[in-house]
Tab-separated table of C-alpha atoms in Angstrom:
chain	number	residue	atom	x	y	z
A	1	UNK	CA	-92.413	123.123	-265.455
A	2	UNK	CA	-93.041	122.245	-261.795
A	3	UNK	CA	-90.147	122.446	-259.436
A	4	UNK	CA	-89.156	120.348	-257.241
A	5	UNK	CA	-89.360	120.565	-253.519
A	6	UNK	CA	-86.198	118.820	-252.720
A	7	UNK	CA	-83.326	119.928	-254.268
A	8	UNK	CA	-79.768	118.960	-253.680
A	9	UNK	CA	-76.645	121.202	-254.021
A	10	UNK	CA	-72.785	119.279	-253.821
A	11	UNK	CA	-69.504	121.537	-253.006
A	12	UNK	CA	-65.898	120.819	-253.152
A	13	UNK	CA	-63.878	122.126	-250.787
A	14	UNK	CA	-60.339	123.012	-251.862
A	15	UNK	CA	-57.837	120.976	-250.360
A	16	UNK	CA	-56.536	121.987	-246.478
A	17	UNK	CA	-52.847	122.785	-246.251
A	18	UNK	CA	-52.226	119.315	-244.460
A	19	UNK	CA	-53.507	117.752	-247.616
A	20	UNK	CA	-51.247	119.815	-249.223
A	21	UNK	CA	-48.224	119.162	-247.663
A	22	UNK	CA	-49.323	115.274	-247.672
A	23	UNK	CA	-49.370	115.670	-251.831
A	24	UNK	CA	-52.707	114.116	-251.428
A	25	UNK	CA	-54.135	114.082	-254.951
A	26	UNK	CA	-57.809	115.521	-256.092
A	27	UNK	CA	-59.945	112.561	-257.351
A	28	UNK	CA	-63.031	114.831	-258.412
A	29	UNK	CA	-64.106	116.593	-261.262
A	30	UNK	CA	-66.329	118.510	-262.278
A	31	UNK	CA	-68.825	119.121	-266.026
A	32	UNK	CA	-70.810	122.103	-264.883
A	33	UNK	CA	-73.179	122.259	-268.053
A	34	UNK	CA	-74.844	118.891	-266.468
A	35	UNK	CA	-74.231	119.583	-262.576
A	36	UNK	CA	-72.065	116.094	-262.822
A	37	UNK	CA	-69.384	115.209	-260.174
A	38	UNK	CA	-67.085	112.756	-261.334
A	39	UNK	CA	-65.106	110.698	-258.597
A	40	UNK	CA	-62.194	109.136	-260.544
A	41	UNK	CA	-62.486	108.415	-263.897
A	42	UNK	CA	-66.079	106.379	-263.942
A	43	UNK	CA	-68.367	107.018	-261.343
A	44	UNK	CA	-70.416	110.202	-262.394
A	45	UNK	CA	-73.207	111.575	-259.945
A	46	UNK	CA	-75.917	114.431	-260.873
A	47	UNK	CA	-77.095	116.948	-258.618
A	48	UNK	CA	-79.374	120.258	-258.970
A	49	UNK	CA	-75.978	122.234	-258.135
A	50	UNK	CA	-72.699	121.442	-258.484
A	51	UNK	CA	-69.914	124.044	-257.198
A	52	UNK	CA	-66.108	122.998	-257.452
A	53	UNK	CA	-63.795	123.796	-255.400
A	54	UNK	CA	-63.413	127.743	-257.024
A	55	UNK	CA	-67.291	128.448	-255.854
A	56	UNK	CA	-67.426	131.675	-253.386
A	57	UNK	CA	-69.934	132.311	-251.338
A	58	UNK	CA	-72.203	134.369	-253.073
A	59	UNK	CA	-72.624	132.756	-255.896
A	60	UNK	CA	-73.643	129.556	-253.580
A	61	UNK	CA	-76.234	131.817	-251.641
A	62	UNK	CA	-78.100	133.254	-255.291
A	63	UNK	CA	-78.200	129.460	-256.709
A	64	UNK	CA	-79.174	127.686	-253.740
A	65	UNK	CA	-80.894	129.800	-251.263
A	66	UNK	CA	-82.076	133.508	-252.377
A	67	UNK	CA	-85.256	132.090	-253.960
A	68	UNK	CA	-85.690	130.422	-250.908
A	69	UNK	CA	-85.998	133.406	-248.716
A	70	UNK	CA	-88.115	135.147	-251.399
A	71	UNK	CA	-90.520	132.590	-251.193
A	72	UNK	CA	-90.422	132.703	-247.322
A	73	UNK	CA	-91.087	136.642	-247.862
A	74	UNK	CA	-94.278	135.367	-249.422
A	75	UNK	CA	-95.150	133.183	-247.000
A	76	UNK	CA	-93.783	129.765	-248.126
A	77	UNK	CA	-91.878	127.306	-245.940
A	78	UNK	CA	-88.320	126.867	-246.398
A	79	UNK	CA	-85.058	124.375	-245.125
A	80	UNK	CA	-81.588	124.774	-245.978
A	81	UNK	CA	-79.061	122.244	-243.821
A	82	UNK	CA	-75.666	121.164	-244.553
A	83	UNK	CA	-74.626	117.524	-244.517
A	84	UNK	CA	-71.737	116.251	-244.957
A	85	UNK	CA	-68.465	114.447	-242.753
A	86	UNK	CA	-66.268	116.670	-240.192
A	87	UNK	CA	-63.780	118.678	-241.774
A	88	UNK	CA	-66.454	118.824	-245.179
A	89	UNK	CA	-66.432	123.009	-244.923
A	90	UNK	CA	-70.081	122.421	-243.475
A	91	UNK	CA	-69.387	125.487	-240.991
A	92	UNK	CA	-67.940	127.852	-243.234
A	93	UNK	CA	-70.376	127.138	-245.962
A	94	UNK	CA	-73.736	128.170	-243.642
A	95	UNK	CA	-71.624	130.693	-241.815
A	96	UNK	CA	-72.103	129.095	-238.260
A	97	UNK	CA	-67.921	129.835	-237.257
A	98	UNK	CA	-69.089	133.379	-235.565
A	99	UNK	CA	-66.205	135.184	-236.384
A	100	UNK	CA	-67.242	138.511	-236.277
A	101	UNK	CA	-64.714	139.986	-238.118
A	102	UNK	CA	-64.979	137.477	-241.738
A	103	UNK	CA	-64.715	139.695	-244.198
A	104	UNK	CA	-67.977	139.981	-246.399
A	105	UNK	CA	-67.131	137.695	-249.267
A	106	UNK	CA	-66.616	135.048	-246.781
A	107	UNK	CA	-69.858	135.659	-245.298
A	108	UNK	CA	-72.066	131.926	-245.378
A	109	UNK	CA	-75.767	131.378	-245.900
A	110	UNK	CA	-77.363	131.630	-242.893
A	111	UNK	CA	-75.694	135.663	-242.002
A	112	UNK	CA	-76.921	135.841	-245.550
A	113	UNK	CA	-80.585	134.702	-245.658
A	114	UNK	CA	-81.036	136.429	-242.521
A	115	UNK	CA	-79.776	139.964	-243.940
A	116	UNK	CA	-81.798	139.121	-247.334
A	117	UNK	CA	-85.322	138.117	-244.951
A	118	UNK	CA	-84.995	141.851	-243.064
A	119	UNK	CA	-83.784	143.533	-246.175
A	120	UNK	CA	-86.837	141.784	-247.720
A	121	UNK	CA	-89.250	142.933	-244.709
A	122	UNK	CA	-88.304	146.367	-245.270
A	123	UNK	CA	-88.590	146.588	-248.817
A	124	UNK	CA	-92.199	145.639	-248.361
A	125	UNK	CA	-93.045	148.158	-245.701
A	126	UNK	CA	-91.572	150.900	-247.522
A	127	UNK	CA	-93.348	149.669	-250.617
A	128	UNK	CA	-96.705	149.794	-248.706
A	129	UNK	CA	-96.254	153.343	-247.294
A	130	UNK	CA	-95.644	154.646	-250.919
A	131	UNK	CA	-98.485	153.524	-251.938
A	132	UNK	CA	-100.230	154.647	-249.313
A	133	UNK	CA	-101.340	150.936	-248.070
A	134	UNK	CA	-100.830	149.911	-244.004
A	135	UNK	CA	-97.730	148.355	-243.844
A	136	UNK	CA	-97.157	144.726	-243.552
A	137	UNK	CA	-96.596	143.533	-240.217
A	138	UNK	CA	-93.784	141.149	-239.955
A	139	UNK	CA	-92.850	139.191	-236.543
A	140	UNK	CA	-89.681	137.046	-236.805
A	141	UNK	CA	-88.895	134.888	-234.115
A	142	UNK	CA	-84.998	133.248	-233.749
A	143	UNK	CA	-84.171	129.217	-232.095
A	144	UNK	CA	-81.041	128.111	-231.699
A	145	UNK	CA	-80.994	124.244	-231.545
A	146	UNK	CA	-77.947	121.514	-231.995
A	147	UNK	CA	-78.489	117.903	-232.598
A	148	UNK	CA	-75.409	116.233	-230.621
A	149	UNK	CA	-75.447	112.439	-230.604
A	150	UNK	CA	-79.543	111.686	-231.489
A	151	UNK	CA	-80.074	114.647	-228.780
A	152	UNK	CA	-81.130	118.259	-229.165
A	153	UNK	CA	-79.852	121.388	-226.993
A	154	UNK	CA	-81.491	124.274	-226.728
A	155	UNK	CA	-78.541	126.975	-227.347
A	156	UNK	CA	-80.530	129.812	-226.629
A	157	UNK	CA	-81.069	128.517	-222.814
A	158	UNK	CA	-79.028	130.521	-220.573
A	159	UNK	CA	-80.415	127.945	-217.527
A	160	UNK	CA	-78.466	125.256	-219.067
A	161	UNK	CA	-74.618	124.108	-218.168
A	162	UNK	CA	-73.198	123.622	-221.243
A	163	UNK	CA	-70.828	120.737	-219.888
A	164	UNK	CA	-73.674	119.057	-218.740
A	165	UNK	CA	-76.136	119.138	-221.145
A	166	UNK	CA	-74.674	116.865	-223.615
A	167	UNK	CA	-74.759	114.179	-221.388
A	168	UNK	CA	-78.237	114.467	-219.889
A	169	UNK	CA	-81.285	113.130	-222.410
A	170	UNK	CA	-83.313	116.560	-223.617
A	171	UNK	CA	-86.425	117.517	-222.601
A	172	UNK	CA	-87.225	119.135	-225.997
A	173	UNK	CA	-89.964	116.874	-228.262
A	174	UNK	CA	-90.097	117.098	-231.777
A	175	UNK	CA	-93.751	116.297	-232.721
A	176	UNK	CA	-95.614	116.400	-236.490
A	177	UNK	CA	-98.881	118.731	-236.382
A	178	UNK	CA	-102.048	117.540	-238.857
A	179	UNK	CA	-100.562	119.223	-242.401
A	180	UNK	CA	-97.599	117.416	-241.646
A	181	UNK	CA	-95.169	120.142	-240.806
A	182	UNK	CA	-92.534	119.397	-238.076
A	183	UNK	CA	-91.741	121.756	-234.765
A	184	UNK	CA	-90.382	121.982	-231.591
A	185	UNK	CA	-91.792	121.880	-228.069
A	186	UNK	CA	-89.677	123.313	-225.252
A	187	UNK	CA	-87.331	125.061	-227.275
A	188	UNK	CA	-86.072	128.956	-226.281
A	189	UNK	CA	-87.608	131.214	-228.734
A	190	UNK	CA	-86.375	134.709	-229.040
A	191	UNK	CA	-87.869	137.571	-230.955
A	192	UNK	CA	-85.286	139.085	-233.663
A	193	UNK	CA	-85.977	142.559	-235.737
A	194	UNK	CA	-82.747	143.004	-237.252
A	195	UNK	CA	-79.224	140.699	-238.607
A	196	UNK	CA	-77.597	142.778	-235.947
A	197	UNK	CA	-80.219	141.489	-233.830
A	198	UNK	CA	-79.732	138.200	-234.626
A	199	UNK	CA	-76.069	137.688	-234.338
A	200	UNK	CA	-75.874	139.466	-230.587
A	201	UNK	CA	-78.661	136.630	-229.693
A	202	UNK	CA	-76.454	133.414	-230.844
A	203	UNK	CA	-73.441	135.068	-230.347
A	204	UNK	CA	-73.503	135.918	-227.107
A	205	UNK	CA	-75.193	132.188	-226.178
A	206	UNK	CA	-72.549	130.579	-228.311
A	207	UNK	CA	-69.304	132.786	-226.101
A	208	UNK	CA	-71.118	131.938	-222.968
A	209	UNK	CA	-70.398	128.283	-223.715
């Protein structure tokens, strides 16, 4: 059977201590055989994934995204994002807080993928060498983009005043090419050979803000 090319995961967040303290009572539940959220007693909604609010991390990275980065290993497109309201657990989910010292089982999806796509690289060089094929050559380039009020900043551009540049219209143009796939013009675009790599690069940018 086909799959499909959209698919839509749902997570509950367990409640924050304020909510706590406020006595503020859970309305959801959820039947995990048929990936059904249930908000009060008769409104049921279905979803490829459901994950309550006793989900971890990793099991939310092998259901929603590994096969993703496989795929991307074989040279498939791929798009995670996070939607949801502030205070959803959007951040900690995709692993976007840079807090270099989370311990690993805190670790969200994008430190994740990233890790998994160079583990992946590697794997398939090594692979090649043994049997005695040229390696693979992989080149993986890293942007660093936020969409603030219908605008997009470039968070990899060290030319930019941070203050500033959320009130000034951007100069980056998002544009559809003939297959239909989306990208980015004017956008900083750094090359990336490692997850070490990759978290000096938006680290660094993100502490300089």
């Amino acid at each position: 059977m086909a799959q499909e090319c959209v698919r839509v995961a749902i997570r509950i967040r367990p409640q924050s201590a304020k909510e706590q303290i406020n006595m503020c009572q859970i309305c959801t539940s959820v039947n995990r055989s048929e990936n059904q959220v249930f908000l009060g007693k008769d409104k049921a909604f279905t979803y490829d994934f459901v994950f309550d609010t006793d989900s971890n991390q990793q099991a939310i990275y092998q259901s929603c995204s590994h096969s993703l980065i496989e795929g991307c290993l074989e040279g498939y497109n791929a798009t995670i994002f996070a939607y949801g309201q502030t205070g959803s657990g959007k951040t900690y989910t995709m692993g976007t807080g840079f807090d270099i010292e989370l311990p690993t089982e805190n670790v969200g999806i994008i430190p994740r993928a990233v890790g998994h796509l160079f583990d992946g690289i590697e794997a398939r060089r090594k692979a090649a060498i043994e049997q005695n094929r040229p390696p693979p050559d992989f080149k993986v380039n890293a942007q660093f983009i936020e969409l603030y009020n219908e605008e997009i900043l470039d968070l990899l551009d060290t030319t930019r005043d941070p203050s500033e540049a959320r009130g000034k219209k951007s100069h980056i143009k998002i544009h559809e090419d003939a297959g239909g796939g989306i990208y980015t013009v004017g956008v900083t675009t750094r090359v990336v050979s490692s997850l070490q790599d990759v978290n000096n690069t938006t680290f660094c940018n993100f502490c300089s803000d």
